[in-house]
Coordinates of N, CA and C in Angstrom, one line a residue:
X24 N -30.0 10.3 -73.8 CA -30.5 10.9 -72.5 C -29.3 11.1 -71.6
X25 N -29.0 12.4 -71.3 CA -27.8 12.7 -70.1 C -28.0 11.6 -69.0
X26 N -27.0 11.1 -68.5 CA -26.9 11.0 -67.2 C -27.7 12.0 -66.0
X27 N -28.5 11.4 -64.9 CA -29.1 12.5 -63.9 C -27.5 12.9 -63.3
X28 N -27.5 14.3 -63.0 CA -26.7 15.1 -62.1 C -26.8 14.7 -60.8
X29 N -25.6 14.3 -60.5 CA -25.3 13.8 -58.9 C -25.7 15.0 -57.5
X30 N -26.0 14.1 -56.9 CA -27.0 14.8 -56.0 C -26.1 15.8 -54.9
X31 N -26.2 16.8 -54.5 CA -25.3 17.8 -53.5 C -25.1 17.5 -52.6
X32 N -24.0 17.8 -52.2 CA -23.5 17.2 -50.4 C -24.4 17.3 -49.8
X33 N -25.1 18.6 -49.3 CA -26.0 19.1 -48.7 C -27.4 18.2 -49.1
X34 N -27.3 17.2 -50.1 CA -28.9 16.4 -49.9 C -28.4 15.4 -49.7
X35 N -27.0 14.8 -49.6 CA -26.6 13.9 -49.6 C -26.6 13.4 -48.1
X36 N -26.5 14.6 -47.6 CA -26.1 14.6 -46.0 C -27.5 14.8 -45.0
X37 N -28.6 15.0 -45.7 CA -30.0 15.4 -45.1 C -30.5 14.0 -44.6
X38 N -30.4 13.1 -45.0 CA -30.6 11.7 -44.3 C -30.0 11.0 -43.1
X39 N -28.5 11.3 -42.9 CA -27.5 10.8 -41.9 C -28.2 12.0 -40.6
X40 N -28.2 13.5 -41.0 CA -28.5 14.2 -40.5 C -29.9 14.4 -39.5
X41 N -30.7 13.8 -40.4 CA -32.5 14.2 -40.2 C -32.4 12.8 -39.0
X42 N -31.5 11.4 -39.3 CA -31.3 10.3 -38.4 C -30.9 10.5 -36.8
X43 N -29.9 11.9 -37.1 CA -28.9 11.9 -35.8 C -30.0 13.0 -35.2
X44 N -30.8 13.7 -35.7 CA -31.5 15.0 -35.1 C -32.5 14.1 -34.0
X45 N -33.2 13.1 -35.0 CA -34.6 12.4 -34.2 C -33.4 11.5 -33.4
X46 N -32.6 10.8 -33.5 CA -31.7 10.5 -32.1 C -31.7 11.3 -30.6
X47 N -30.3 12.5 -31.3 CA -30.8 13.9 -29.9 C -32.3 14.2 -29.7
X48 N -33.0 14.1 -30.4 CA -34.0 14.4 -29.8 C -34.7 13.5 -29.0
X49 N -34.8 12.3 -29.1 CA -35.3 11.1 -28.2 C -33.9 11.2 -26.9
X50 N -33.2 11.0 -27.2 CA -32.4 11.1 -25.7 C -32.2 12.4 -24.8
X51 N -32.3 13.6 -25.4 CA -33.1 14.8 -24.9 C -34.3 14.5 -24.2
X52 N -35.2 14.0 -25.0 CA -36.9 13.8 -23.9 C -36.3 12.5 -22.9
X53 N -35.5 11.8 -22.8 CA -35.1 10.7 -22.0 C -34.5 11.5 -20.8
X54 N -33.4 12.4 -21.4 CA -32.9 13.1 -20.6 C -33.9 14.0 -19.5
X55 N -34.8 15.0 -20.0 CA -35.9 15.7 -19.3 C -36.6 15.0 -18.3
X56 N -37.6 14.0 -19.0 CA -37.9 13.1 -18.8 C -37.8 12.3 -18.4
X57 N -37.2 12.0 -16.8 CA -37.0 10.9 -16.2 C -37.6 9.5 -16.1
X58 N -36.6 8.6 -16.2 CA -37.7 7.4 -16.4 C -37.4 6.5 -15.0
X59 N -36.8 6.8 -13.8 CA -36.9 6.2 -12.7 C -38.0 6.8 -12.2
X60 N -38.7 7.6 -12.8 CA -40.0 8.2 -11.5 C -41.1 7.7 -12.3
X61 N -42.2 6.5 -11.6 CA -43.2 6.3 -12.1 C -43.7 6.9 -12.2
X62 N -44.9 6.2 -14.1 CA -45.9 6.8 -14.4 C -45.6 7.4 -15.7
X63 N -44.0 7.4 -15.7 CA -43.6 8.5 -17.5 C -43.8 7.6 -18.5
X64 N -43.3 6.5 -18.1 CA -43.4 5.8 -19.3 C -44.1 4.3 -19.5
X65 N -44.3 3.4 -19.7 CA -45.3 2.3 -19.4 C -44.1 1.1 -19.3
X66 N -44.2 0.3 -18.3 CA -43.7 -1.0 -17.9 C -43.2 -1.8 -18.8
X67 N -42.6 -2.3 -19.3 CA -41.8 -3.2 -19.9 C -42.9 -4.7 -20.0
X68 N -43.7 -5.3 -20.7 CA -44.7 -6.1 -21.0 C -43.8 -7.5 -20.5
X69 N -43.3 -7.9 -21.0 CA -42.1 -8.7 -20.4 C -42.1 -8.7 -18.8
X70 N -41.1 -8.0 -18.5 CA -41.3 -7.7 -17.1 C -42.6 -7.8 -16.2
X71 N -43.7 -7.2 -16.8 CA -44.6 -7.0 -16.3 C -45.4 -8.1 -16.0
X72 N -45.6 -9.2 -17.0 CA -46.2 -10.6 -17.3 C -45.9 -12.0 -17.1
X73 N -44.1 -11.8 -17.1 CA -43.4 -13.0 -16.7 C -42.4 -12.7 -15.9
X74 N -42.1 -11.5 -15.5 CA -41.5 -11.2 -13.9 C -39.7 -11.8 -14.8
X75 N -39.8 -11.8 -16.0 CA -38.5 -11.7 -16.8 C -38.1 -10.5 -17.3
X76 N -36.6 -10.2 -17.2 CA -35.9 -8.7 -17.7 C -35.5 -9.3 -19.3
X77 N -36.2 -8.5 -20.2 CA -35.3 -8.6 -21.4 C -34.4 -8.0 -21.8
X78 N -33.8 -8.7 -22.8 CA -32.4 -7.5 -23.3 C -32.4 -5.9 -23.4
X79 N -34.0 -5.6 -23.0 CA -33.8 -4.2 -23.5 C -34.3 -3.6 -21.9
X80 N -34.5 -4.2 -21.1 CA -34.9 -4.0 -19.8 C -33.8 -2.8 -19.0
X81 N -34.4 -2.1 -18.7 CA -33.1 -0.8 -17.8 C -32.9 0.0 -19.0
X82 N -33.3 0.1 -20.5 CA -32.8 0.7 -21.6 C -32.8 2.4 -21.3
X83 N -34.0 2.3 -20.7 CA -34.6 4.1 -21.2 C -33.9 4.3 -19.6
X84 N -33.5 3.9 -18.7 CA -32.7 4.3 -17.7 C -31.0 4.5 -17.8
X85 N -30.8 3.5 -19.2 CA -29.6 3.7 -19.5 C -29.1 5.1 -19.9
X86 N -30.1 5.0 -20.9 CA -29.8 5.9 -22.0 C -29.8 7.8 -20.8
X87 N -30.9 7.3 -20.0 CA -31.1 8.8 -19.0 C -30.0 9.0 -18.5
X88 N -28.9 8.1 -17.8 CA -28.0 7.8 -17.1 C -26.9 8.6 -18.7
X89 N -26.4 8.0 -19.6 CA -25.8 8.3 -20.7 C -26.1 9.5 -21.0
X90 N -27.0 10.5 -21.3 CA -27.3 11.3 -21.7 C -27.2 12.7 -20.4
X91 N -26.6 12.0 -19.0 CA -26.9 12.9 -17.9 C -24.8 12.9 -18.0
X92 N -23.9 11.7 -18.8 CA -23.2 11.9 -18.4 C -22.5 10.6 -17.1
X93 N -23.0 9.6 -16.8 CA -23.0 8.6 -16.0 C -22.9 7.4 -16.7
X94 N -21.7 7.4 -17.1 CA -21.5 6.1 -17.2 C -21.5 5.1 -17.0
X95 N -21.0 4.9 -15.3 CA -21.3 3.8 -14.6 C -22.9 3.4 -14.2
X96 N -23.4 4.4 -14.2 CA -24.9 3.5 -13.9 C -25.7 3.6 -15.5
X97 N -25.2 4.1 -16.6 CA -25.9 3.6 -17.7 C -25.7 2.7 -18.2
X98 N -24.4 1.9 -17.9 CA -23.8 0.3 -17.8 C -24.2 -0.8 -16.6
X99 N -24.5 0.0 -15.6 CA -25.4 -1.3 -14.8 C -26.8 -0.8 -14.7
X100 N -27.4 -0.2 -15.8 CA -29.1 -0.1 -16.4 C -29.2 -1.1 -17.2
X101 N -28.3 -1.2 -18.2 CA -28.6 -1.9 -19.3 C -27.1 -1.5 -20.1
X102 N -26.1 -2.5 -19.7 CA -24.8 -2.4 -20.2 C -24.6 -2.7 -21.7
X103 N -25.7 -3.7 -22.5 CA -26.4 -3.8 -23.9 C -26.5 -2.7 -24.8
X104 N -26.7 -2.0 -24.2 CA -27.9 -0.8 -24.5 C -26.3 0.1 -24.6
X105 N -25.6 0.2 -23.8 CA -24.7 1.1 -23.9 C -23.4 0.6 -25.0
X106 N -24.0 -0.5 -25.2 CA -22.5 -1.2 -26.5 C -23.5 -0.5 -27.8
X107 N -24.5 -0.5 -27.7 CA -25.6 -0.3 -28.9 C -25.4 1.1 -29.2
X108 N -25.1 2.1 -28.3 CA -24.9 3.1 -28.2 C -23.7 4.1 -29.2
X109 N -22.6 3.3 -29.0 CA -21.2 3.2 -29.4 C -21.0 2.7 -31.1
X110 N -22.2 1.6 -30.9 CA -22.2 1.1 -32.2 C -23.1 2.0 -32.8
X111 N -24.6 2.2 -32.6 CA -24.9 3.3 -33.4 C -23.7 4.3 -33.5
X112 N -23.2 5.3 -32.9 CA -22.0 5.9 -33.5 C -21.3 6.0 -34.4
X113 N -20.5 5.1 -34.4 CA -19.7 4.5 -35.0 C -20.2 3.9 -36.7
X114 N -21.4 3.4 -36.6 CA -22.2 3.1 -37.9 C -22.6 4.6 -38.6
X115 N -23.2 5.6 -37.5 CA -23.5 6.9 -38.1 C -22.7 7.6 -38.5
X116 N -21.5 7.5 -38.3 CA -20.5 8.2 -38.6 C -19.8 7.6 -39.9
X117 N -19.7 6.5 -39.6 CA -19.3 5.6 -41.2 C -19.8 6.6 -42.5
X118 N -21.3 6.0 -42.1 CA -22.8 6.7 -42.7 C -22.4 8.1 -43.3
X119 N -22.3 9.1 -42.9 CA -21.8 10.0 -42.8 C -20.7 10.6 -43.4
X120 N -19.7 9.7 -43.7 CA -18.2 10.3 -44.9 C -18.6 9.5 -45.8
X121 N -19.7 8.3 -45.6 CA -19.6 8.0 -46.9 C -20.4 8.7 -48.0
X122 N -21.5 9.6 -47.1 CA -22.6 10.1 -48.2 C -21.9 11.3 -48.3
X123 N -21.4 12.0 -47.5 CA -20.4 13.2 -48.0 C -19.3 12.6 -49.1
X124 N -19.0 11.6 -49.2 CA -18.3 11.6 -50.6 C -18.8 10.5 -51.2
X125 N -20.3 10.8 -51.3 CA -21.1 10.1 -52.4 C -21.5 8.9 -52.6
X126 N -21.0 8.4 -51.4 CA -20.9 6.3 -51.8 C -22.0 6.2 -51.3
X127 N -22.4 5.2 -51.3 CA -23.7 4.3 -50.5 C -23.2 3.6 -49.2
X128 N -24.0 3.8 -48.2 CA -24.2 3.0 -47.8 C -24.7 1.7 -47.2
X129 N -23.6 0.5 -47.2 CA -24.1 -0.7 -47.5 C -24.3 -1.4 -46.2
X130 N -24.7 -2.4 -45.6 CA -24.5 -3.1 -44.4 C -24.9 -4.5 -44.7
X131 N -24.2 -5.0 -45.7 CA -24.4 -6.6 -45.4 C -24.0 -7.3 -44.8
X132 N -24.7 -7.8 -43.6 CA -24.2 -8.8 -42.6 C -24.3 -10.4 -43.2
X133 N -23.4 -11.5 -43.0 CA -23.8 -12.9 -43.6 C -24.8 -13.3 -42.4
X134 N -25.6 -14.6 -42.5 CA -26.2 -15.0 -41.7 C -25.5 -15.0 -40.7
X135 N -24.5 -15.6 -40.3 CA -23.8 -16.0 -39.3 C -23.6 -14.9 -38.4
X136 N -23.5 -13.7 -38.7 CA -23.6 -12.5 -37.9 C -24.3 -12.3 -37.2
X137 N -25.6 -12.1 -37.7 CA -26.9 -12.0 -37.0 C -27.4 -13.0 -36.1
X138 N -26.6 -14.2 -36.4 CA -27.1 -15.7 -35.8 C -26.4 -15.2 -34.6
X139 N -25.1 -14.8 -34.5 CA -24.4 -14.3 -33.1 C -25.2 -12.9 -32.6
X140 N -25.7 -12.4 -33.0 CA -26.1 -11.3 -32.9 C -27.2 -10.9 -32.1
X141 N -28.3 -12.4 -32.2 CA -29.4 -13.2 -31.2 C -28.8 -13.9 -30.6
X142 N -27.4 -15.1 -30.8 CA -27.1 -15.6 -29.7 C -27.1 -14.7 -28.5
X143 N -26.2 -13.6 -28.7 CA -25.5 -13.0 -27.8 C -26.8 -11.5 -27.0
X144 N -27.9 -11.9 -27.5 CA -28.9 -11.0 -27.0 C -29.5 -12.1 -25.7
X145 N -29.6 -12.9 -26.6 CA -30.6 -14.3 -25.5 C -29.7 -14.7 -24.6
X146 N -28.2 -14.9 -24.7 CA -27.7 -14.9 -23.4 C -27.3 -13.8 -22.6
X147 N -27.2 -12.8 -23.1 CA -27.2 -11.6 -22.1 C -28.6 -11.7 -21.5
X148 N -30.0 -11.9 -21.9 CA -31.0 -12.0 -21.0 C -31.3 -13.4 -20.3
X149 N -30.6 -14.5 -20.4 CA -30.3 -15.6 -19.5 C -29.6 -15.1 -18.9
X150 N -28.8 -14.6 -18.8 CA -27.4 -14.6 -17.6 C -28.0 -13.1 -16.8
X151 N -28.1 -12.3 -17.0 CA -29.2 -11.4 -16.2 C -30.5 -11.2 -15.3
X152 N -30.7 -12.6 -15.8 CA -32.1 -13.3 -15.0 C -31.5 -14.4 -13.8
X153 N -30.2 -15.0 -14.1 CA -29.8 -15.7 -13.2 C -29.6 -15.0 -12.1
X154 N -29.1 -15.8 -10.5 CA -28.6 -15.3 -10.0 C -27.2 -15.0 -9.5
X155 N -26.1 -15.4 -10.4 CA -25.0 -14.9 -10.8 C -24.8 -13.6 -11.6
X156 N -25.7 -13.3 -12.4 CA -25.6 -12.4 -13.4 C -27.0 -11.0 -12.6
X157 N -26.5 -11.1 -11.8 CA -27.7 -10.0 -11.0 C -26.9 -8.9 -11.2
X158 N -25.3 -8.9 -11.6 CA -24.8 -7.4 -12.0 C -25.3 -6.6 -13.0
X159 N -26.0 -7.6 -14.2 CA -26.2 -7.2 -15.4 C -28.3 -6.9 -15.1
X160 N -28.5 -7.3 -14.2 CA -30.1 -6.7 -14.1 C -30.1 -5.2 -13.9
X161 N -31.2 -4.9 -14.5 CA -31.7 -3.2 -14.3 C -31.8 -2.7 -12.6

């Protein structure tokens, strides 16, 4: 039995592609769509229950802020949110030369990554709740 025939740039690349489209498109409606004006979007459950900001608290303000071009207040929305930003990027783009020249893409993290990966979530939302870290609140 032949080997199957390797798959075409062009299907290779419909995945990385179809990922970055529903991206622009969510930060387009973020964009339109203002989320400082109540009523667009629903309250943050967290916030709303224990009067606590979570790590993702200020996000969809960030991203409006990022998407308008504002840097500075998409980093004091949710300055998280804007490293996450960068790093999506940077991962999509990896993504991206590697399926254009055929490779897979892999992402294995050891534990220990990820273990930092929640440390550093849970104290960005400790130190945001304090009142020293009131730079980093939404």
């Amino acid at each position: 039995m032949p080997a199957p025939a390797p798959y075409s740039r062009l299907r290779r690349l419909a995945t990385p592609a179809g990922v970055m489209a529903a991206v622009v498109g969510a930060f387009a409606y973020v964009a339109t769509v203002d989320p400082n004006e109540p009523g667009h979007y629903p309250v943050c459950p967290m916030l709303r229950f224990t009067g606590v900001f979570c790590p993702g608290c200020g996000g969809l303000r960030s991203a409006h802020a990022f998407a308008h071009g504002d840097l500075a207040a998409a980093l004091g929305a949710n300055a998280l949110a804007v490293v996450g930003y960068v790093v999506f990027a940077a991962v999509w783009l990896l993504w991206t030369v590697r399926a254009s020249r055929g490779r897979p893409m892999r992402i294995a993290l050891a534990p220990g990554y990820w273990w930092g990966i929640g440390a550093v979530l849970v104290v960005f939302s400790v130190v945001r709740n304090l009142p020293f870290g009131s730079a980093l609140a939404p």
